[in-house]
mmCIF file of C-alpha atoms in Angstrom:
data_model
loop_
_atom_site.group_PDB
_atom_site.id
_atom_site.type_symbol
_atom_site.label_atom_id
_atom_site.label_comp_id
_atom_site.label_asym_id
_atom_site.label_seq_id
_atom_site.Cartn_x
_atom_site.Cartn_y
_atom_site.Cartn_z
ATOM 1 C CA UNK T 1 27.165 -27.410 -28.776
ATOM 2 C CA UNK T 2 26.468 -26.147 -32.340
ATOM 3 C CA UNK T 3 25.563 -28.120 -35.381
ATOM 4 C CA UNK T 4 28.774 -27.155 -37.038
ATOM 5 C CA UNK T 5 31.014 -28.475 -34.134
ATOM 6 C CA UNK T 6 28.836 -31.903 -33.927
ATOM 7 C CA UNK T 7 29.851 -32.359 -37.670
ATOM 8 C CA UNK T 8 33.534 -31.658 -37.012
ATOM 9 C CA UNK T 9 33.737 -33.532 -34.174
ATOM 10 C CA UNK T 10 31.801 -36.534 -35.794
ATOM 11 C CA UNK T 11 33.701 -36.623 -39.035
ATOM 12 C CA UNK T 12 37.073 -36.479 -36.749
ATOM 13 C CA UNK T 13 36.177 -40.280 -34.942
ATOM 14 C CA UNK T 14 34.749 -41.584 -37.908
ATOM 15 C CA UNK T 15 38.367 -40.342 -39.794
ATOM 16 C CA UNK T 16 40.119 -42.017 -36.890
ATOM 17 C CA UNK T 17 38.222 -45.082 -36.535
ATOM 18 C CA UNK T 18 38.700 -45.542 -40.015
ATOM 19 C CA UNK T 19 42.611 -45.176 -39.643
ATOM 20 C CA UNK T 20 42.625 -47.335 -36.404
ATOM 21 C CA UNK T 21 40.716 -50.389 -38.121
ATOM 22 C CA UNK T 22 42.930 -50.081 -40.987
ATOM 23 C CA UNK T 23 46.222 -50.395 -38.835
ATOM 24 C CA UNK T 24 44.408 -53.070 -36.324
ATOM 25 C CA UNK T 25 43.019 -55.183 -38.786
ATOM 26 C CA UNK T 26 45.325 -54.577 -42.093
ATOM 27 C CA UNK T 27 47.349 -58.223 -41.636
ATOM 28 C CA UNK T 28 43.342 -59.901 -40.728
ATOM 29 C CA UNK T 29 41.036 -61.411 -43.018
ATOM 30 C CA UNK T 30 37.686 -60.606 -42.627
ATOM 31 C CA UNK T 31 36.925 -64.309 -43.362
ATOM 32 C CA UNK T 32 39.304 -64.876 -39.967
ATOM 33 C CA UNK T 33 37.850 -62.198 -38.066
ATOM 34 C CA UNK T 34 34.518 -63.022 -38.815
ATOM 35 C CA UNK T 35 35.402 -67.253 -37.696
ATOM 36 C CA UNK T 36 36.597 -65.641 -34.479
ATOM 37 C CA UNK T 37 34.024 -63.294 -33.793
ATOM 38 C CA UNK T 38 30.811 -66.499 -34.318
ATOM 39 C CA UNK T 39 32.570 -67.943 -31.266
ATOM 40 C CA UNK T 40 31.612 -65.489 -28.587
ATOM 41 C CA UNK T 41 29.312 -66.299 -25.952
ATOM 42 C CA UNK T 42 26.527 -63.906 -26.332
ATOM 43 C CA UNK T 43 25.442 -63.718 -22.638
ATOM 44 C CA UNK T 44 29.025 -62.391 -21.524
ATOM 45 C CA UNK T 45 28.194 -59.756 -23.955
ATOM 46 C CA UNK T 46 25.027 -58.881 -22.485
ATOM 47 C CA UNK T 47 27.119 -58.390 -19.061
ATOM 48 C CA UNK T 48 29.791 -55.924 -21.002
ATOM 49 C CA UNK T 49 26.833 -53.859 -22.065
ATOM 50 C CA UNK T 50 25.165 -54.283 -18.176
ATOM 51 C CA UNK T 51 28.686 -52.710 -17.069
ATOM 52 C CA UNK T 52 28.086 -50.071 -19.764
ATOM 53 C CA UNK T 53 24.927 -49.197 -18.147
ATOM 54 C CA UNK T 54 25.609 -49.429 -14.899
ATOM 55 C CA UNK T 55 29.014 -47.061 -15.828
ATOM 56 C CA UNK T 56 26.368 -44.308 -16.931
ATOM 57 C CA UNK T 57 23.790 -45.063 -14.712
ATOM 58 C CA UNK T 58 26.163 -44.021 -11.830
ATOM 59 C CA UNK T 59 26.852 -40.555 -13.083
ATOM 60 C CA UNK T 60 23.144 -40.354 -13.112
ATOM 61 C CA UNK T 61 22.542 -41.350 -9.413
ATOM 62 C CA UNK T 62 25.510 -38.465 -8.163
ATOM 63 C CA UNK T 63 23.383 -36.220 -9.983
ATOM 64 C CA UNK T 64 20.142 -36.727 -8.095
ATOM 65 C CA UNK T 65 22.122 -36.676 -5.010
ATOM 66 C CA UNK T 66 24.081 -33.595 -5.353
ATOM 67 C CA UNK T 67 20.616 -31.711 -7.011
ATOM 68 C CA UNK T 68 18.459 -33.538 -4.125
ATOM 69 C CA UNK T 69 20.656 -31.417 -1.838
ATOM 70 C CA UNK T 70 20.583 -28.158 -3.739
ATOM 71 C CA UNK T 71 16.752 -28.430 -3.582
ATOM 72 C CA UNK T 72 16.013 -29.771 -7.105
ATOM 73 C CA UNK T 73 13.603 -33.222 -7.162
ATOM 74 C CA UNK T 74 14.777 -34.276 -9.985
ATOM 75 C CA UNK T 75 13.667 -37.946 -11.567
ATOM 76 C CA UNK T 76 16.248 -40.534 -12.323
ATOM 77 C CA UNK T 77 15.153 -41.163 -15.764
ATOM 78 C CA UNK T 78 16.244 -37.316 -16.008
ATOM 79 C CA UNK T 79 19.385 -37.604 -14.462
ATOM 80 C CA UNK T 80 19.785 -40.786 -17.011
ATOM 81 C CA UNK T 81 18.571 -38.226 -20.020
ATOM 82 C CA UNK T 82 21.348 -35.933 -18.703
ATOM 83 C CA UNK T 83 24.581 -38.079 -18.162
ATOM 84 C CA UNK T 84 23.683 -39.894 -21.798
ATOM 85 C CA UNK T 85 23.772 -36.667 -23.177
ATOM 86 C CA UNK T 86 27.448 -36.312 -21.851
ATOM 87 C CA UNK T 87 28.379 -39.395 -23.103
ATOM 88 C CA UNK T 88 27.945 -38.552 -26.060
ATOM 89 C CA UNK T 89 29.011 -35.058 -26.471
ATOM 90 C CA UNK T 90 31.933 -36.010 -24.409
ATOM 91 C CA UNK T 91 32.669 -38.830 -26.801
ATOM 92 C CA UNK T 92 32.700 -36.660 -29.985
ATOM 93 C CA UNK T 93 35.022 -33.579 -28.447
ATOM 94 C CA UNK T 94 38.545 -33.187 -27.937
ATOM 95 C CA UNK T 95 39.300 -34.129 -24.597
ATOM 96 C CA UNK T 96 35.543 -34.345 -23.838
ATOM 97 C CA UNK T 97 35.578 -30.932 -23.435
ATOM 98 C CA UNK T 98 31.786 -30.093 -24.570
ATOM 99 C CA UNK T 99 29.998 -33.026 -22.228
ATOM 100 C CA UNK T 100 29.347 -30.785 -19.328
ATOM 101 C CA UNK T 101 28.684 -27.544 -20.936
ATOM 102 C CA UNK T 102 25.878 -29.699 -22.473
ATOM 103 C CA UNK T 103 24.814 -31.064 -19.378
ATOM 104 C CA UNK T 104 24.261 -27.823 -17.815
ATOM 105 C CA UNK T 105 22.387 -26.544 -20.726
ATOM 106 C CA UNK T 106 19.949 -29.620 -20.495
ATOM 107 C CA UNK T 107 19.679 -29.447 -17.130
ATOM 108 C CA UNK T 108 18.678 -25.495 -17.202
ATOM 109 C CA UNK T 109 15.689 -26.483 -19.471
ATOM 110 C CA UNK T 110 14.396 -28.458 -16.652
ATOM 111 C CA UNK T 111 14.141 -25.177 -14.548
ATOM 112 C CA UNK T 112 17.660 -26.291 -12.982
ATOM 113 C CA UNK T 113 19.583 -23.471 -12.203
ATOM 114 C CA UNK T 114 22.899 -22.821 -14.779
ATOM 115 C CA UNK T 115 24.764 -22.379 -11.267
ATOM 116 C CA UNK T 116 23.490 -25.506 -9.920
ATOM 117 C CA UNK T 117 23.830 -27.838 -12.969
ATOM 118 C CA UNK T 118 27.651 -25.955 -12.977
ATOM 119 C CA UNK T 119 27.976 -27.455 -9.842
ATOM 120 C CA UNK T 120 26.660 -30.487 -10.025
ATOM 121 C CA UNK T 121 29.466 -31.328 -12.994
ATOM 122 C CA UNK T 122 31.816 -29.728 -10.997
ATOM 123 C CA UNK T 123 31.355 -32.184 -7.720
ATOM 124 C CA UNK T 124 31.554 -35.024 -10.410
ATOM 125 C CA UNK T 125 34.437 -34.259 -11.910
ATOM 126 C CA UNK T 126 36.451 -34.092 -8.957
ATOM 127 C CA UNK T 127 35.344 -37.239 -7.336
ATOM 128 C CA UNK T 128 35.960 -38.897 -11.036
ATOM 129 C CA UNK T 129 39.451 -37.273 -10.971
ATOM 130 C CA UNK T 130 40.008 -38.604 -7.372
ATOM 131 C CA UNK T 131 38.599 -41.810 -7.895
ATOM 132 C CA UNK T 132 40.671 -42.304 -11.607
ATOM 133 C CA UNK T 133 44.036 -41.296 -9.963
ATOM 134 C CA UNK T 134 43.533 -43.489 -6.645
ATOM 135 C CA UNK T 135 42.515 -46.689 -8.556
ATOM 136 C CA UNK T 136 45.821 -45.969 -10.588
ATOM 137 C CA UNK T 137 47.759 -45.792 -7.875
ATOM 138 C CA UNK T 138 46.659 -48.429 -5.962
ATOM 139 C CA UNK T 139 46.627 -51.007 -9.401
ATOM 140 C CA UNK T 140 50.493 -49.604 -9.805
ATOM 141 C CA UNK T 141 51.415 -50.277 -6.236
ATOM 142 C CA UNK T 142 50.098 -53.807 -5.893
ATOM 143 C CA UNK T 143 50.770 -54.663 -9.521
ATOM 144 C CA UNK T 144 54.123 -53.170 -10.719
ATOM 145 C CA UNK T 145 54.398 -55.812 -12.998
ATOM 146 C CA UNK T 146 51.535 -54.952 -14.809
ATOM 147 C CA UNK T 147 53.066 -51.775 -15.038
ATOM 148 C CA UNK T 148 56.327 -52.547 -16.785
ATOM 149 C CA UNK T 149 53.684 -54.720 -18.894
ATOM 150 C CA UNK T 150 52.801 -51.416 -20.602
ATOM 151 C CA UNK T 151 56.034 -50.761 -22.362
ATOM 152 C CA UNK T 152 58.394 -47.407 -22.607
ATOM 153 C CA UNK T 153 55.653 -45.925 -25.039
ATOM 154 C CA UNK T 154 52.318 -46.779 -23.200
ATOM 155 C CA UNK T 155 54.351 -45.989 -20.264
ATOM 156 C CA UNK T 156 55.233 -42.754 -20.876
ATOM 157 C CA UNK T 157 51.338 -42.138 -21.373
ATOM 158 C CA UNK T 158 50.822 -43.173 -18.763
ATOM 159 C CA UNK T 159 53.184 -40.806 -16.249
ATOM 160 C CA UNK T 160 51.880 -38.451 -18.612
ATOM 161 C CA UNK T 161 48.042 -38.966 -18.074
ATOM 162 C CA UNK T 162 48.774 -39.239 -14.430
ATOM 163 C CA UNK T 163 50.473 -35.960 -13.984
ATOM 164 C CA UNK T 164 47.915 -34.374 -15.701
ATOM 165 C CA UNK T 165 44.900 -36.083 -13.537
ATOM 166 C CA UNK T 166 46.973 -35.379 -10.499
ATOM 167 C CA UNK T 167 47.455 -31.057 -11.500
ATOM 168 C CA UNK T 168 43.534 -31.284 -12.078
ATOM 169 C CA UNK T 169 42.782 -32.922 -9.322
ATOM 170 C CA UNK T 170 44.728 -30.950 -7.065
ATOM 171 C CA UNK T 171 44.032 -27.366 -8.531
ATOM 172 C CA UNK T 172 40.260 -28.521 -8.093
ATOM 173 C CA UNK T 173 40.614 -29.533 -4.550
ATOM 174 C CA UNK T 174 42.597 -26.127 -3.973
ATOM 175 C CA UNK T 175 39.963 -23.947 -5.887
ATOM 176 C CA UNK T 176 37.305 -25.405 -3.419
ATOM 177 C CA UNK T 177 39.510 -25.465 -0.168
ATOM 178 C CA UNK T 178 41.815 -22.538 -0.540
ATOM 179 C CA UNK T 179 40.592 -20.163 -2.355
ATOM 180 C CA UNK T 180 42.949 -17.213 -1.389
ATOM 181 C CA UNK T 181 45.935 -19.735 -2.123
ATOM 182 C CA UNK T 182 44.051 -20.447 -5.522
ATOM 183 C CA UNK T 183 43.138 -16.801 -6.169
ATOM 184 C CA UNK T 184 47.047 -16.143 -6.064
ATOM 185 C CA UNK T 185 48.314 -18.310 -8.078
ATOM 186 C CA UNK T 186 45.655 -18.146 -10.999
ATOM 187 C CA UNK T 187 46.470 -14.552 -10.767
ATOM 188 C CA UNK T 188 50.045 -15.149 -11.681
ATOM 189 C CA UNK T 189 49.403 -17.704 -14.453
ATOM 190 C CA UNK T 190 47.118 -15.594 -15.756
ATOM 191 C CA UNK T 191 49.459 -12.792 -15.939
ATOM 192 C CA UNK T 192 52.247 -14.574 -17.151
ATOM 193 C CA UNK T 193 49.923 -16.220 -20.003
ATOM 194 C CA UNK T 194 49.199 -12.302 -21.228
ATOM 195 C CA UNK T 195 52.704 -11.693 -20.628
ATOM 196 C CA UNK T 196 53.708 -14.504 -23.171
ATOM 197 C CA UNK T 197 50.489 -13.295 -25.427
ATOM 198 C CA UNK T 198 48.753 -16.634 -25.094
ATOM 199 C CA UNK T 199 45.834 -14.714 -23.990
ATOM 200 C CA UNK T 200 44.836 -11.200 -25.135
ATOM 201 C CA UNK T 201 42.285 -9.969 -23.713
ATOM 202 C CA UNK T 202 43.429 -9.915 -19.586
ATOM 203 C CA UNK T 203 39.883 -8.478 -18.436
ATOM 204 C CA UNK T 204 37.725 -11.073 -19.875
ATOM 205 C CA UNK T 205 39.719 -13.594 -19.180
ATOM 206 C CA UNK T 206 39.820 -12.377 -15.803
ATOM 207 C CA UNK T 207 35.856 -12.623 -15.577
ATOM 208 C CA UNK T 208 35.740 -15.710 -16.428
ATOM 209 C CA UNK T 209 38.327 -16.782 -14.045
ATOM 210 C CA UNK T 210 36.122 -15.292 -11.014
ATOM 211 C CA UNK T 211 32.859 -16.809 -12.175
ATOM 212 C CA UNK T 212 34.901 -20.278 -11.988
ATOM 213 C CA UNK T 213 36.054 -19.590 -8.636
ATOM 214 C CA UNK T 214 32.736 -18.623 -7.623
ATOM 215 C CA UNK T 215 31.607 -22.033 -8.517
ATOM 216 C CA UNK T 216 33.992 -23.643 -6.747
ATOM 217 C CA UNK T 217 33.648 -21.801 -3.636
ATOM 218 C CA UNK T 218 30.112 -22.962 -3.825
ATOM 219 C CA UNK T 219 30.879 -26.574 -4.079
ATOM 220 C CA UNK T 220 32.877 -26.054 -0.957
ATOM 221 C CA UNK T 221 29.916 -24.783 1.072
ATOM 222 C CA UNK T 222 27.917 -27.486 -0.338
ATOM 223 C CA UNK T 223 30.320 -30.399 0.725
ATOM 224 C CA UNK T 224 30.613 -28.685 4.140
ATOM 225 C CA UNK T 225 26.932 -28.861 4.620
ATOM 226 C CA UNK T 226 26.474 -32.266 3.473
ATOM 227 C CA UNK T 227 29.404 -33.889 5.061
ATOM 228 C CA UNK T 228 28.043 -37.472 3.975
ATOM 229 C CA UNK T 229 27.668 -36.453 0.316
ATOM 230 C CA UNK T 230 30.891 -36.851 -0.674
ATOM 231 C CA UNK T 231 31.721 -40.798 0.843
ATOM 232 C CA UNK T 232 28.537 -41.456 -0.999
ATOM 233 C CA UNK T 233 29.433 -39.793 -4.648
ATOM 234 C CA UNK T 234 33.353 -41.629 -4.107
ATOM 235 C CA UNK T 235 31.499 -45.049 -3.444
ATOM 236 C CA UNK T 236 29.194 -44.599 -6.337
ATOM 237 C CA UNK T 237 32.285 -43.434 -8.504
ATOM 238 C CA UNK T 238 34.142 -46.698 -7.575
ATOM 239 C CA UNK T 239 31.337 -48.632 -8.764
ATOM 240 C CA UNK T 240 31.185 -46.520 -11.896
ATOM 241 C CA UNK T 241 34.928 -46.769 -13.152
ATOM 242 C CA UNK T 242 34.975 -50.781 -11.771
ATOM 243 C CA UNK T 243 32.185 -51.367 -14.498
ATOM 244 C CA UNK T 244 34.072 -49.715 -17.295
ATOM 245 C CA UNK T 245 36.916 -51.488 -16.356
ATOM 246 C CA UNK T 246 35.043 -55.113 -16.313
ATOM 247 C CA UNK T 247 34.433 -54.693 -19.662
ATOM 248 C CA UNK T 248 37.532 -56.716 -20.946
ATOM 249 C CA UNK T 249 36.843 -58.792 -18.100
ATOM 250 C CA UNK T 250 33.453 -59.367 -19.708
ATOM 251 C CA UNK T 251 35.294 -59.878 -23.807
ATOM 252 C CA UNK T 252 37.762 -62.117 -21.800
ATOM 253 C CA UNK T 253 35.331 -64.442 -20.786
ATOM 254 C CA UNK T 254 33.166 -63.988 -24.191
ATOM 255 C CA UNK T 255 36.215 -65.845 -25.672
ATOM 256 C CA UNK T 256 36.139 -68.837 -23.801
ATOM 257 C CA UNK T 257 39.363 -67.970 -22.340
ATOM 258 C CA UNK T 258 40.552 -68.793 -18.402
ATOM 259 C CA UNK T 259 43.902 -68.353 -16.234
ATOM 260 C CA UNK T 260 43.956 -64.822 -16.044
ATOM 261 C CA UNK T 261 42.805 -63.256 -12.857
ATOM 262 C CA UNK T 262 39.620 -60.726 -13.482
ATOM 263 C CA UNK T 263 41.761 -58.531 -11.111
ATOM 264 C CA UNK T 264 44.618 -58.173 -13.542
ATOM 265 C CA UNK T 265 42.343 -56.968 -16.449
ATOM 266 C CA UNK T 266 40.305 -54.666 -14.357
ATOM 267 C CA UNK T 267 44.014 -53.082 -12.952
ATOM 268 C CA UNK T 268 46.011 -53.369 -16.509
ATOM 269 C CA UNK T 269 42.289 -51.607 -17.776
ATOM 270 C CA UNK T 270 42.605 -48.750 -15.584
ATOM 271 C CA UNK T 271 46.264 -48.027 -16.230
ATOM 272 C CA UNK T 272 44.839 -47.910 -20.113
ATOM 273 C CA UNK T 273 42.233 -45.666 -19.348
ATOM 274 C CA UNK T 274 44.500 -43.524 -17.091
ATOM 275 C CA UNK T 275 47.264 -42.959 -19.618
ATOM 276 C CA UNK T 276 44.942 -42.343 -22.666
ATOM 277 C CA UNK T 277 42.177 -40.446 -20.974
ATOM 278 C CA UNK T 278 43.971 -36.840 -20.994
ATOM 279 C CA UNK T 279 44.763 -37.122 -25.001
ATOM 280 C CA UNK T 280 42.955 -34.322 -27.169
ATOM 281 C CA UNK T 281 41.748 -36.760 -28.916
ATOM 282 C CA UNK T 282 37.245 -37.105 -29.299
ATOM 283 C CA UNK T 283 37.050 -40.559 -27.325
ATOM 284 C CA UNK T 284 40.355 -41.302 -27.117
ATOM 285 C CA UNK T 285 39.960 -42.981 -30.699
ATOM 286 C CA UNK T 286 43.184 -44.873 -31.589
ATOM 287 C CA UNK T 287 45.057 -44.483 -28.271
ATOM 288 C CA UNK T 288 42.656 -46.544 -26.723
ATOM 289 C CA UNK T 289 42.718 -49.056 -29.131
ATOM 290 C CA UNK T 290 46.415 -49.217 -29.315
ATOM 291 C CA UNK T 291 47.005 -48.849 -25.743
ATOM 292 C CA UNK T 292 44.152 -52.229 -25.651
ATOM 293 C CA UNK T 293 46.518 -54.531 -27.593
ATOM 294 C CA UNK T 294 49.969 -53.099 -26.247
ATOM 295 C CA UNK T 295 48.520 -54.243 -22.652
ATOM 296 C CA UNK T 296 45.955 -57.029 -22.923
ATOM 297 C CA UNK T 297 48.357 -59.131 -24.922
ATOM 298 C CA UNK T 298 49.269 -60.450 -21.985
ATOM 299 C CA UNK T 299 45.842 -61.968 -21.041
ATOM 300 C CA UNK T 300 44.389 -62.833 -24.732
ATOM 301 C CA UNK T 301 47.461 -63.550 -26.293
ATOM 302 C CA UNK T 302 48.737 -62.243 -29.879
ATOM 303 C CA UNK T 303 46.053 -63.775 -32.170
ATOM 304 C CA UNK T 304 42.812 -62.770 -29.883
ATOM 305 C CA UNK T 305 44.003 -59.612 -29.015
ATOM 306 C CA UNK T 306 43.184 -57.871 -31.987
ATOM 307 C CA UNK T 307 39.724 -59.167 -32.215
ATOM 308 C CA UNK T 308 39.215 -58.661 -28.810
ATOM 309 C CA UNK T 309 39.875 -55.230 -28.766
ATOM 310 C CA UNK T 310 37.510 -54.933 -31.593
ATOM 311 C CA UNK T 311 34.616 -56.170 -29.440
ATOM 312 C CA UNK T 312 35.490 -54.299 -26.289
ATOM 313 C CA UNK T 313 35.446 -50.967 -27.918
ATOM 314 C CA UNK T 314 32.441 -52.310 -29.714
ATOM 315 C CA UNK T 315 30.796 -52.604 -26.190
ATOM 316 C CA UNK T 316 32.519 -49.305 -24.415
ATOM 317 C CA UNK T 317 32.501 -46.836 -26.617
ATOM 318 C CA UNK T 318 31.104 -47.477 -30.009
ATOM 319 C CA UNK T 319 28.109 -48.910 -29.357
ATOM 320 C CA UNK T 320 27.283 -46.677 -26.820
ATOM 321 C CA UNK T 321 28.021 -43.545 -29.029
ATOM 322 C CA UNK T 322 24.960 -44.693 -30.794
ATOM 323 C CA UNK T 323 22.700 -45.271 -28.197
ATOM 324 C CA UNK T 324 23.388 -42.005 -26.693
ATOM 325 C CA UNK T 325 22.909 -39.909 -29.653
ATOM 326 C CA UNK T 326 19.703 -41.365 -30.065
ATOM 327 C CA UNK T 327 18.912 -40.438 -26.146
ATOM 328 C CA UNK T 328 20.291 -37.341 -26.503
ATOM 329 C CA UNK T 329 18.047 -36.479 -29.743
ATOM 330 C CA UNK T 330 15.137 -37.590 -27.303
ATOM 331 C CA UNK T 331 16.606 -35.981 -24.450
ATOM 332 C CA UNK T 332 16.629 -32.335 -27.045
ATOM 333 C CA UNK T 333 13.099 -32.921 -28.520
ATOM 334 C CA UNK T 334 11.706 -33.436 -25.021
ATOM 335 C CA UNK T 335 13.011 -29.909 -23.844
ATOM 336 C CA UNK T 336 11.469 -28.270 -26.850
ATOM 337 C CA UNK T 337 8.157 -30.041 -26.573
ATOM 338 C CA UNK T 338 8.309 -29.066 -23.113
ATOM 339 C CA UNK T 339 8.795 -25.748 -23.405
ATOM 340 C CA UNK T 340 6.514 -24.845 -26.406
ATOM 341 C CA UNK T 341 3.742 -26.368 -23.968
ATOM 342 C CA UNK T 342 4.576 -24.375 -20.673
ATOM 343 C CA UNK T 343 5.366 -20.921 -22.454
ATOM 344 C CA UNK T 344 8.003 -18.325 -22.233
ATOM 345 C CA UNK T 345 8.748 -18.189 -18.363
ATOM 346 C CA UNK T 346 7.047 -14.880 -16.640
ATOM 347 C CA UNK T 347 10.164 -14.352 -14.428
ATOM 348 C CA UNK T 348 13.746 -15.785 -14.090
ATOM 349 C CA UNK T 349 13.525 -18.480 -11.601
ATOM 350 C CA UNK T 350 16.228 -17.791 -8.404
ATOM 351 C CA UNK T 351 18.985 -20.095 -7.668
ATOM 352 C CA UNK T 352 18.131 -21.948 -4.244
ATOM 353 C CA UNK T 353 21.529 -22.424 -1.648
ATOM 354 C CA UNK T 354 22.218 -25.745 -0.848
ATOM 355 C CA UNK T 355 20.353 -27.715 1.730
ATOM 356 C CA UNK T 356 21.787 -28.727 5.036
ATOM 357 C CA UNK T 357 21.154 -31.800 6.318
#
């Protein structure tokens, strides 16, 4: 990701966080906020941010999986380096479009493979998509009423964010498992997108289209020759999105507050996360904020909410923006220290297949 994308990107959430404090906080003085704020317990703080950490350190531990079985020993303070990195290019692109890309760039200064680190983001982000849309579904199913909760506006996000999730998830899955039924039917959207003149240049466009395939017809062979792989990454994935969604959980009981079952937060949480998550907005800035006190009303009531959403975003996102551009920057100036000891590489080094086990 260049400099001149990092600025845009970064003056975008600060522009929005500045416009979603003014709107949250306009009616609240900061003498108010500030009374509130002196009464949280510290230590249930310190367990938001040890859900924080255990959300990222997740995403690292499928990455030394999926690389152990490509061939690549990688360390998991690496892996850690790697999915910080995402974080926070993730957080500060529309969408979090760039995270990956930058993964696989960091990753191919450790002598990974581009193809490999590809892949390794590409098994991730289909057991994320899986994981995200099942947890949805199962929160909706056994808690309608948390559901109707949301309102016609959150609501709508919601359907929304799931129908996107669910087209990802299944074009993924098809990409890997069908890839003649794929190959067709990219083929026609792709014609009917030059057709309509959304894209120009057919031939390109075309390329790129086969590399992606390629990819994904190498994940395929890779899950089919690690059959146990993939419980593993969905188990470790459940455990990932179940700490991001114990954060409120974590605020709740910051404030002092009881009656409300942890299970509700963590399953009004998802539906959040699920409805805002698809928005081109950099970090979902705003809709997750506004989605917050639309839904968690219910469980801190109309004069915490507000505050409350201020310290959960505080702990999930904010403060962790932070920390990982400051691993990131270490994450960079390692590679380049790194390299300007070992050299300019002789030769290219070859992709490995993936390992059966």
């Amino acid at each position: 990701m260049d400099k001149r994308k990092s600025l845009v990107g970064i003056g975008l959430i600060l522009a929005l966080m500045l416009f979603t404090g003014y709107m949250l906080f306009r009616d609240i003085s900061f003498s108010r906020l500030a009374g509130t704020l002196s009464h949280l317990n510290p230590l249930w703080l310190l367990a938001g941010l040890g859900m924080m950490f255990l959300f990222v350190g997740s995403e690292a531990m499928c990455s030394r999986i999926i690389l152990g079985r490509l061939g690549h020993k990688v360390r998991y303070r690496n892996c850690l380096g790697y999915s910080f990195v995402g974080f926070y290019v993730s957080s500060i692109t529309p969408s979090a479009t760039g995270g990956q890309p930058a993964q696989v760039y960091y990753m191919s200064r450790d002598d990974i493979p581009a193809a490999h680190g590809a892949l390794n983001m590409m098994l991730i982000a289909v057991c994320y998509q899986v994981v995200v849309i099942g947890y949805a579904l199962i929160c909706a199913l056994t808690h309608f009423d948390l559901v109707k909760n949301l309102g016609g506006g959150l609501g709508l996000l919601l359907l929304y964010g799931a129908l996107v999730s669910g087209v990802l998830t299944v074009g993924m899955l098809c990409l890997m498992f069908l890839p003649n039924a794929a190959r067709k039917l990219t083929n026609g959207v792709l014609r009917l997108l030059v057709k309509v003149r959304i894209i120009r240049n057919e031939e390109k466009a075309r390329q790129r289209l086969e590399k992606q395939m390629e990819e994904y017809r190498r994940g395929a062979e890779c899950v089919k020759a690690n059959p146990g792989m993939v419980p593993a990454l969905l188990a470790i994935t459940v455990v990932q999105l179940t700490a991001l969604f114990s954060v409120p959980v974590m605020v709740y009981f910051a404030f002092g507050l009881s009656g409300s079952s942890p299970v509700n937060i963590i399953a009004t949480q998802a539906l959040v996360t699920l409805a805002v998550s698809n928005l081109p907005l950099p970090g979902a800035v705003g809709a997750s904020e506004g989605g917050f006190v639309t839904a968690m009303a219910l469980f801190f009531g109309a004069g915490l909410v507000t505050p409350a959403v201020l310290v959960s975003r505080g702990i999930s996102f904010y403060s962790f923006l932070l920390l990982s551009a400051v691993i990131a920057l270490a994450v960079h100036l390692r590679g380049r220290r790194k390299r300007s000891e070992r050299g300019p590489a002789p030769y290219p080094k070859r992709a490995r297949g993936p390992i059966v086990t």
